[in-house]
Amino acid sequence: MLISFIFSCFALALSPGPDNIYLTVLTSRSGKIAGLSFLLGLITGCFIHTILLAFGLNELLIRHDIFFEIIKYIGVFYLLYLSYETYKSEITNFYLEGNKDEIQNNFKKGVLMNLLNPKVFLFFTLFFPNFIYSETISFKFQILSLGLIFVVMTFIVFGLIILFSNFIHKKFSSNNRFKIFAKYFNILVLLFIALLILFTENNLTLTN
């Protein structure tokens, strides 16, 4: 069961999705440090999702649609804010490799984009319980261990994406046309993720 879970995590991390697409755009635009700080934010968000699932706190969002909707719309508005912030920013602001404020900003962005995306919540709730591997080990421990495996696999695959995207950054970051393209493609990716979140519905139910 664990082997199947590892391969599933690898395939999911490698398949095109909002997180790895945005990570590719961000790293190509701003370099490996920006990409790594964003990735650490995503992983932190995954740990939090794992803890919520392990301790049953995800039931709040399932039983009460109002909480689900609040998170969804906060997530949409946050992404719209990031899109506007990107649009208003100077192109040169995208290339502050190693800047402490930018590192913190990208880390925070990774955490919030993960936690304010109800699709991620639905994924953890639906996916992880399918790989419970023991009838004797506690549910909490198994979910936490699965979460750790998921984070490690995500870090490995996304780390490779960062290395590839950083090559693009080194090759094209001095090109003004590439800078302009990267800026507006970044905006499009953020708007695309916002639309995905906007049309996310809570289709989970709990049986007493």
CSV table of C-alpha atoms in Angstrom, one decimal:
chain,number,residue,atom,x,y,z
A,1,MET,CA,0.0,0.0,0.0
A,2,LEU,CA,2.8,2.4,0.9
A,3,ILE,CA,4.6,1.7,-2.4
A,4,SER,CA,1.4,2.5,-4.3
A,5,PHE,CA,1.1,5.7,-2.3
A,6,ILE,CA,4.7,6.8,-3.1
A,7,PHE,CA,4.2,6.2,-6.8
A,8,SER,CA,0.8,8.0,-6.7
A,9,CYS,CA,2.5,11.0,-5.0
A,10,PHE,CA,5.2,11.1,-7.6
A,11,ALA,CA,2.7,11.0,-10.4
A,12,LEU,CA,0.6,13.7,-8.8
A,13,ALA,CA,3.5,16.0,-8.2
A,14,LEU,CA,4.8,15.5,-11.8
A,15,SER,CA,1.4,16.0,-13.5
A,16,PRO,CA,0.6,19.6,-14.6
A,17,GLY,CA,-1.3,21.5,-11.9
A,18,PRO,CA,-1.6,25.0,-10.5
A,19,ASP,CA,1.2,24.6,-8.0
A,20,ASN,CA,3.9,23.3,-10.2
A,21,ILE,CA,2.9,25.6,-13.1
A,22,TYR,CA,3.1,28.6,-10.8
A,23,LEU,CA,6.4,27.3,-9.4
A,24,THR,CA,7.8,27.0,-12.9
A,25,VAL,CA,6.8,30.5,-13.8
A,26,LEU,CA,8.1,32.0,-10.5
A,27,THR,CA,11.5,30.3,-10.7
A,28,SER,CA,11.9,31.1,-14.4
A,29,ARG,CA,11.2,34.7,-13.6
A,30,SER,CA,13.0,35.2,-10.3
A,31,GLY,CA,15.4,32.3,-9.8
A,32,LYS,CA,15.9,29.2,-7.6
A,33,ILE,CA,15.8,31.0,-4.2
A,34,ALA,CA,12.3,32.5,-5.0
A,35,GLY,CA,11.2,29.0,-6.2
A,36,LEU,CA,12.6,27.3,-3.1
A,37,SER,CA,11.0,29.7,-0.6
A,38,PHE,CA,7.7,29.3,-2.4
A,39,LEU,CA,8.1,25.5,-2.3
A,40,LEU,CA,8.8,25.6,1.5
A,41,GLY,CA,5.6,27.6,1.9
A,42,LEU,CA,3.6,25.0,-0.1
A,43,ILE,CA,5.1,22.2,2.0
A,44,THR,CA,4.2,24.0,5.2
A,45,GLY,CA,0.7,24.3,4.0
A,46,CYS,CA,0.7,20.5,3.2
A,47,PHE,CA,1.8,19.8,6.8
A,48,ILE,CA,-1.1,21.9,8.2
A,49,HIS,CA,-3.6,20.1,5.9
A,50,THR,CA,-2.2,16.8,7.1
A,51,ILE,CA,-2.6,17.8,10.8
A,52,LEU,CA,-6.2,19.0,10.1
A,53,LEU,CA,-7.1,15.6,8.6
A,54,ALA,CA,-5.3,13.5,11.2
A,55,PHE,CA,-7.2,15.2,14.1
A,56,GLY,CA,-10.5,15.4,12.3
A,57,LEU,CA,-10.6,19.2,12.0
A,58,ASN,CA,-11.4,18.9,8.3
A,59,GLU,CA,-14.9,17.9,9.4
A,60,LEU,CA,-15.7,21.5,10.1
A,61,LEU,CA,-15.4,22.3,6.5
A,62,ILE,CA,-17.4,19.3,5.4
A,63,ARG,CA,-20.3,19.7,7.8
A,64,HIS,CA,-20.6,23.5,7.5
A,65,ASP,CA,-20.5,24.8,3.9
A,66,ILE,CA,-20.2,28.4,5.3
A,67,PHE,CA,-16.6,27.7,6.3
A,68,PHE,CA,-15.8,26.1,3.0
A,69,GLU,CA,-17.3,29.1,1.1
A,70,ILE,CA,-15.4,31.6,3.3
A,71,ILE,CA,-12.1,29.9,2.6
A,72,LYS,CA,-12.9,29.7,-1.1
A,73,TYR,CA,-13.7,33.4,-1.5
A,74,ILE,CA,-10.8,34.5,0.6
A,75,GLY,CA,-8.6,32.4,-1.6
A,76,VAL,CA,-10.1,34.0,-4.8
A,77,PHE,CA,-9.7,37.5,-3.5
A,78,TYR,CA,-6.1,36.8,-2.4
A,79,LEU,CA,-5.2,35.6,-5.8
A,80,LEU,CA,-6.8,38.6,-7.4
A,81,TYR,CA,-4.8,40.8,-5.0
A,82,LEU,CA,-1.6,39.0,-6.1
A,83,SER,CA,-2.5,39.5,-9.7
A,84,TYR,CA,-3.1,43.2,-9.2
A,85,GLU,CA,0.2,43.5,-7.2
A,86,THR,CA,2.1,41.8,-10.0
A,87,TYR,CA,0.5,44.1,-12.6
A,88,LYS,CA,1.4,47.2,-10.6
A,89,SER,CA,5.0,46.1,-9.9
A,90,GLU,CA,8.0,47.1,-11.9
A,91,ILE,CA,9.5,44.4,-14.0
A,92,THR,CA,12.9,44.8,-12.2
A,93,ASN,CA,11.2,43.9,-8.9
A,94,PHE,CA,10.8,40.3,-10.1
A,95,TYR,CA,14.6,39.8,-10.1
A,96,LEU,CA,15.6,40.4,-6.5
A,97,GLU,CA,17.3,37.1,-6.1
A,98,GLY,CA,18.2,36.5,-2.4
A,99,ASN,CA,16.4,39.5,-1.1
A,100,LYS,CA,15.2,38.7,2.4
A,101,ASP,CA,11.8,40.4,2.0
A,102,GLU,CA,11.2,38.6,-1.3
A,103,ILE,CA,12.1,35.2,0.3
A,104,GLN,CA,9.6,35.9,3.2
A,105,ASN,CA,7.0,37.1,0.7
A,106,ASN,CA,7.3,34.0,-1.5
A,107,PHE,CA,7.2,31.7,1.5
A,108,LYS,CA,4.0,33.4,2.8
A,109,LYS,CA,2.6,33.2,-0.7
A,110,GLY,CA,3.2,29.5,-0.8
A,111,VAL,CA,1.5,28.9,2.6
A,112,LEU,CA,-1.5,31.0,1.8
A,113,MET,CA,-2.0,29.7,-1.8
A,114,ASN,CA,-2.0,26.2,-0.3
A,115,LEU,CA,-4.3,26.8,2.7
A,116,LEU,CA,-6.8,29.1,0.9
A,117,ASN,CA,-7.3,26.6,-1.9
A,118,PRO,CA,-10.3,24.3,-1.0
A,119,LYS,CA,-9.2,22.0,-3.8
A,120,VAL,CA,-6.2,21.0,-1.7
A,121,PHE,CA,-8.4,20.4,1.3
A,122,LEU,CA,-10.7,18.2,-0.8
A,123,PHE,CA,-7.7,16.3,-2.2
A,124,PHE,CA,-6.3,15.5,1.3
A,125,THR,CA,-9.7,14.5,2.6
A,126,LEU,CA,-10.4,12.2,-0.3
A,127,PHE,CA,-6.9,10.9,-1.2
A,128,PHE,CA,-5.1,10.0,2.0
A,129,PRO,CA,-7.7,7.7,3.7
A,130,ASN,CA,-7.5,5.4,0.6
A,131,PHE,CA,-4.0,4.4,1.7
A,132,ILE,CA,-4.5,3.5,5.3
A,133,TYR,CA,-2.1,0.6,5.6
A,134,SER,CA,-2.7,-1.0,9.0
A,135,GLU,CA,-5.6,-2.0,11.2
A,136,THR,CA,-3.5,-1.8,14.4
A,137,ILE,CA,-1.6,1.5,14.0
A,138,SER,CA,-3.7,4.6,14.9
A,139,PHE,CA,-5.4,6.6,12.2
A,140,LYS,CA,-3.6,9.8,13.3
A,141,PHE,CA,-0.1,8.2,13.0
A,142,GLN,CA,-0.9,6.7,9.6
A,143,ILE,CA,-2.2,10.0,8.2
A,144,LEU,CA,0.8,11.9,9.6
A,145,SER,CA,3.2,9.4,8.1
A,146,LEU,CA,1.4,9.5,4.8
A,147,GLY,CA,1.6,13.3,4.9
A,148,LEU,CA,5.4,13.1,5.5
A,149,ILE,CA,5.8,10.8,2.5
A,150,PHE,CA,3.7,13.2,0.4
A,151,VAL,CA,5.8,16.2,1.4
A,152,VAL,CA,9.1,14.4,0.7
A,153,MET,CA,8.0,13.3,-2.7
A,154,THR,CA,6.6,16.7,-3.5
A,155,PHE,CA,9.9,18.3,-2.4
A,156,ILE,CA,11.9,16.0,-4.7
A,157,VAL,CA,9.8,16.4,-7.8
A,158,PHE,CA,9.2,20.2,-7.3
A,159,GLY,CA,12.9,20.5,-6.5
A,160,LEU,CA,13.7,19.1,-10.0
A,161,ILE,CA,11.2,21.6,-11.5
A,162,ILE,CA,13.1,24.4,-9.7
A,163,LEU,CA,16.4,23.2,-11.2
A,164,PHE,CA,15.0,23.1,-14.7
A,165,SER,CA,13.2,26.5,-14.3
A,166,ASN,CA,16.3,28.1,-12.9
A,167,PHE,CA,18.2,27.1,-16.1
A,168,ILE,CA,15.5,29.1,-18.0
A,169,HIS,CA,16.0,32.0,-15.6
A,170,LYS,CA,19.8,32.1,-16.1
A,171,LYS,CA,19.4,31.9,-19.9
A,172,PHE,CA,16.6,34.5,-20.4
A,173,SER,CA,16.4,36.8,-17.3
A,174,SER,CA,18.5,39.5,-19.0
A,175,ASN,CA,16.1,39.6,-21.9
A,176,ASN,CA,13.5,42.5,-21.5
A,177,ARG,CA,11.0,40.7,-23.7
A,178,PHE,CA,11.2,37.6,-21.5
A,179,LYS,CA,10.7,39.8,-18.4
A,180,ILE,CA,7.5,41.3,-19.9
A,181,PHE,CA,6.3,37.9,-21.0
A,182,ALA,CA,7.0,36.4,-17.5
A,183,LYS,CA,5.2,39.2,-15.8
A,184,TYR,CA,1.9,38.8,-17.7
A,185,PHE,CA,2.1,35.0,-17.9
A,186,ASN,CA,2.4,35.1,-14.1
A,187,ILE,CA,-0.8,37.2,-13.9
A,188,LEU,CA,-2.6,34.7,-16.2
A,189,VAL,CA,-1.6,31.8,-14.0
A,190,LEU,CA,-2.8,33.5,-10.9
A,191,LEU,CA,-6.1,34.3,-12.5
A,192,PHE,CA,-6.5,30.8,-13.8
A,193,ILE,CA,-6.0,29.4,-10.3
A,194,ALA,CA,-8.5,31.9,-9.0
A,195,LEU,CA,-11.1,30.6,-11.5
A,196,LEU,CA,-10.4,27.0,-10.5
A,197,ILE,CA,-11.0,27.9,-6.8
A,198,LEU,CA,-14.1,30.0,-7.6
A,199,PHE,CA,-15.8,27.0,-9.3
A,200,THR,CA,-14.8,24.5,-6.6
A,201,GLU,CA,-17.8,22.9,-4.9
A,202,ASN,CA,-18.0,21.0,-1.6
A,203,ASN,CA,-19.2,17.6,-2.8
A,204,LEU,CA,-18.2,15.7,0.4
A,205,THR,CA,-20.7,14.4,2.9
A,206,LEU,CA,-20.3,12.7,6.3
A,207,THR,CA,-22.3,9.8,7.5
A,208,ASN,CA,-23.1,9.7,11.2
